[in-house]
Coordinates of N, CA and C in Angstrom, one line a residue:
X1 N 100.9 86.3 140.5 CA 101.6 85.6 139.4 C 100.7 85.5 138.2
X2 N 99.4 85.2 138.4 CA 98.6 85.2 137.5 C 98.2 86.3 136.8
X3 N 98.4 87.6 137.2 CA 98.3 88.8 136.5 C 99.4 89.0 135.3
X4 N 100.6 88.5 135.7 CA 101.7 88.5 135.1 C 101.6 87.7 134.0
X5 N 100.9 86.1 133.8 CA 100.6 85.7 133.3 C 100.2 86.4 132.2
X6 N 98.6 86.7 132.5 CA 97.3 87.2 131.7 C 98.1 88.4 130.6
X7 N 99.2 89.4 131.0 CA 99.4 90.5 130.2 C 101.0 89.5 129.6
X8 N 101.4 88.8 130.0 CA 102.2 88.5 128.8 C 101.9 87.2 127.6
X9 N 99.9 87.2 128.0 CA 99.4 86.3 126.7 C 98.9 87.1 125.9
X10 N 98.7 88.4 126.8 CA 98.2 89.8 126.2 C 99.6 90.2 125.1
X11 N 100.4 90.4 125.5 CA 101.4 90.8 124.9 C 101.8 89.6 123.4
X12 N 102.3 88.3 124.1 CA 102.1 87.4 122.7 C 100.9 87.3 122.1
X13 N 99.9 87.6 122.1 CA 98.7 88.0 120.9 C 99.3 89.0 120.2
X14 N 99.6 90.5 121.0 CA 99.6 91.2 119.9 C 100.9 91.4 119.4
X15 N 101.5 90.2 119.8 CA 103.3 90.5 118.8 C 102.7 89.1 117.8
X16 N 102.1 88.3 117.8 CA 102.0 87.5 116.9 C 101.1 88.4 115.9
X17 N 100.4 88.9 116.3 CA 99.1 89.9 115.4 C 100.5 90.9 114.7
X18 N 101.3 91.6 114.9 CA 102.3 92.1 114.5 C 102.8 91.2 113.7
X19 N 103.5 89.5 113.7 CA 104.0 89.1 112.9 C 103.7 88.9 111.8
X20 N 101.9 88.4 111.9 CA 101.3 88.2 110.7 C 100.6 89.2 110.0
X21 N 101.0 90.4 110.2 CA 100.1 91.8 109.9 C 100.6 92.5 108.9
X22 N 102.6 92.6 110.1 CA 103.3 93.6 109.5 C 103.0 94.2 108.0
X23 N 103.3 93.3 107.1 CA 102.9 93.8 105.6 C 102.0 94.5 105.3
X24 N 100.9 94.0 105.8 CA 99.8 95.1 105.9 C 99.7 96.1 106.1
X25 N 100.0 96.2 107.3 CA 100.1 97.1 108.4 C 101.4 98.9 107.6
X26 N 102.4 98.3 107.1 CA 103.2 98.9 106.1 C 102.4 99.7 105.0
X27 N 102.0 98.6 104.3 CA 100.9 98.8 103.1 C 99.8 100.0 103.1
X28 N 99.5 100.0 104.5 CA 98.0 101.0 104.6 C 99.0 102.2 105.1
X29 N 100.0 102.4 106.1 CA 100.4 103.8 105.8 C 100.9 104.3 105.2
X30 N 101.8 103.2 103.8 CA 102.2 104.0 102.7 C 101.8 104.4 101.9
X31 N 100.2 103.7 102.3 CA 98.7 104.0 101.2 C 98.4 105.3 101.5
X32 N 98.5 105.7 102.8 CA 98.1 106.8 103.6 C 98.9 108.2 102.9
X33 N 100.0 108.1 103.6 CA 101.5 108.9 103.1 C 101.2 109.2 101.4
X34 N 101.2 107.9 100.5 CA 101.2 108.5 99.2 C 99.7 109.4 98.9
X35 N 98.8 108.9 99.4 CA 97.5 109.6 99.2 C 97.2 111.2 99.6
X36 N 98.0 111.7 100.8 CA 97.9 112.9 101.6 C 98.8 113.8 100.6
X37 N 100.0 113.0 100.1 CA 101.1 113.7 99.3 C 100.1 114.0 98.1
X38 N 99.8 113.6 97.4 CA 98.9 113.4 96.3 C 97.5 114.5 96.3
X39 N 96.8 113.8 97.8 CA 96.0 115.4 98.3 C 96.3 116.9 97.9
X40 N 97.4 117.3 98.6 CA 98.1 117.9 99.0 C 98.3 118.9 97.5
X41 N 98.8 117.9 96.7 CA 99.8 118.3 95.0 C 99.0 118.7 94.4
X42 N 97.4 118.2 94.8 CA 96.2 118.8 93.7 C 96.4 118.1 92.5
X43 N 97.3 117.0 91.9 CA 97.3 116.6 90.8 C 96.1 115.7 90.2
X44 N 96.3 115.5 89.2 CA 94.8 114.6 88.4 C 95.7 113.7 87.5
X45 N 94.8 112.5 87.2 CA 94.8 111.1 87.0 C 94.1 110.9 85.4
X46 N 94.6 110.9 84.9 CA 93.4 110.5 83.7 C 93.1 109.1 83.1
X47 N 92.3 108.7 83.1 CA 92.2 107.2 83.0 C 91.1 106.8 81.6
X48 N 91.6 106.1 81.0 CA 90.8 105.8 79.9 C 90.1 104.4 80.4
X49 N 89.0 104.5 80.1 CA 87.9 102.9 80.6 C 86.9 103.4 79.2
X50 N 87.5 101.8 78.6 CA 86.3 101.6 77.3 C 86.4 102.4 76.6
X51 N 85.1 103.1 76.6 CA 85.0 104.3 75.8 C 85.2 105.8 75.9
X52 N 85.7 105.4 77.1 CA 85.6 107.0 78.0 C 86.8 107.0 78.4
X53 N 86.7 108.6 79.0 CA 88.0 109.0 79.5 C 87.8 109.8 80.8
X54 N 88.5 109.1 81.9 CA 88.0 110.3 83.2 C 89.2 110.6 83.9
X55 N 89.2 111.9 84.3 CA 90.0 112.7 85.0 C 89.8 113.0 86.2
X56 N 90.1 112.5 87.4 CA 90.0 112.4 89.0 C 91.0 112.6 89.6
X57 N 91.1 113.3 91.1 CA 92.2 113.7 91.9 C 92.7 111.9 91.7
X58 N 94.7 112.4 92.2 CA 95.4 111.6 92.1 C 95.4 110.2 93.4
X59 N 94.8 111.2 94.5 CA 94.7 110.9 96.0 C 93.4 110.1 95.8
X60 N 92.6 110.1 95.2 CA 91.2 109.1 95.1 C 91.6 107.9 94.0
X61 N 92.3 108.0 93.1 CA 92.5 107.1 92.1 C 93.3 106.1 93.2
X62 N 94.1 106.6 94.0 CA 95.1 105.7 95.2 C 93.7 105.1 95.9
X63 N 93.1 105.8 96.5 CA 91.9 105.1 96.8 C 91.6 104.0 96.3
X64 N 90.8 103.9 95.6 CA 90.1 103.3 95.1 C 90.1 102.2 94.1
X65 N 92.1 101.9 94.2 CA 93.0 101.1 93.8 C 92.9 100.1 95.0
X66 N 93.0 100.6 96.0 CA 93.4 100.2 97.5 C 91.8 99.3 98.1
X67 N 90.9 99.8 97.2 CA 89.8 99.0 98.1 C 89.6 98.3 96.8
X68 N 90.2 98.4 95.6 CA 89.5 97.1 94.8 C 90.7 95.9 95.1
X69 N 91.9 96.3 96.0 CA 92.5 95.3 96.4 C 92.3 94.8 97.3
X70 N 91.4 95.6 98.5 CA 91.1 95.2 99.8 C 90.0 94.3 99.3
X71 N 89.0 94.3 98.4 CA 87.7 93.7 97.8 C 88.5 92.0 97.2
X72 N 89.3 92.3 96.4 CA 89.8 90.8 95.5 C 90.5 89.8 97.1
X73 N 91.1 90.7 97.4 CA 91.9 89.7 99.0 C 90.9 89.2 99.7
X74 N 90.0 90.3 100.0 CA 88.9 89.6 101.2 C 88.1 88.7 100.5
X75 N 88.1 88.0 99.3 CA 87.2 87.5 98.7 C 87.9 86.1 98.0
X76 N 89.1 86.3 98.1 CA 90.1 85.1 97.5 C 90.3 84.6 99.1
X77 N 90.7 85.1 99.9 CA 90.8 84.7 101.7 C 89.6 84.0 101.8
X78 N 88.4 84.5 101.7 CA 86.8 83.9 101.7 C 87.1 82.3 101.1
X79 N 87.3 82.3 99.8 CA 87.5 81.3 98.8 C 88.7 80.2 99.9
X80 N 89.7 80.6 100.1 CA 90.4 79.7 100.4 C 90.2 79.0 101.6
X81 N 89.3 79.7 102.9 CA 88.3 79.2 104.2 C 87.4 78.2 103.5
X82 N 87.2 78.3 102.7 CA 86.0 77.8 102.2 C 86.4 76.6 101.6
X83 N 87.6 76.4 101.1 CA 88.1 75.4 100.4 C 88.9 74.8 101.7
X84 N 89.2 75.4 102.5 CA 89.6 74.7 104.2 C 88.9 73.6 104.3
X85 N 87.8 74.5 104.8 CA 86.3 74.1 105.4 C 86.3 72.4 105.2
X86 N 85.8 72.5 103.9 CA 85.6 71.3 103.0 C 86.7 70.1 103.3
X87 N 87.6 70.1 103.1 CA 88.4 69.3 103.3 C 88.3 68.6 104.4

């Protein structure tokens, strides 16, 4: 009986990890999907910054969109433990 136990707290961890994930979890293989498509097309991106102007695969510009969001979240989530903490 206690085996039965153990894998259905196993199981509610990872449907709760599913509840609170899903979005995420969505988010990184549509990141994935549009990035391969993009690979794939060979297309270019051109982006003006300041004074310049740069032209980069379309599939790295998705990149690198994706970790300056992964960077601001993990860092505002930091902020708000932090403001937990305290209280």
């Amino acid at each position: 009986m206690t085996a039965q136990h153990g894998a259905e707290s196993d199981d509610s961890a990872f449907v709760r990890f599913l509840k609170r994930k899903w979005l995420a979890i969505l988010l990184v293989v549509l990141l994935i999907v549009v990035a391969i498509q993009n690979g794939v097309a060979n297309d270019e991106a051109t982006i003006f910054l300041l004074w310049t102007q740069l032209t980069i695969p379309t599939w790295l510009l998705v990149l690198i969109v994706f970790l300056i969001g992964g960077v601001v979240g993990w860092i505002f989530a930091r902020n708000r433990a932090a403001r937990r903490a305290r209280r």
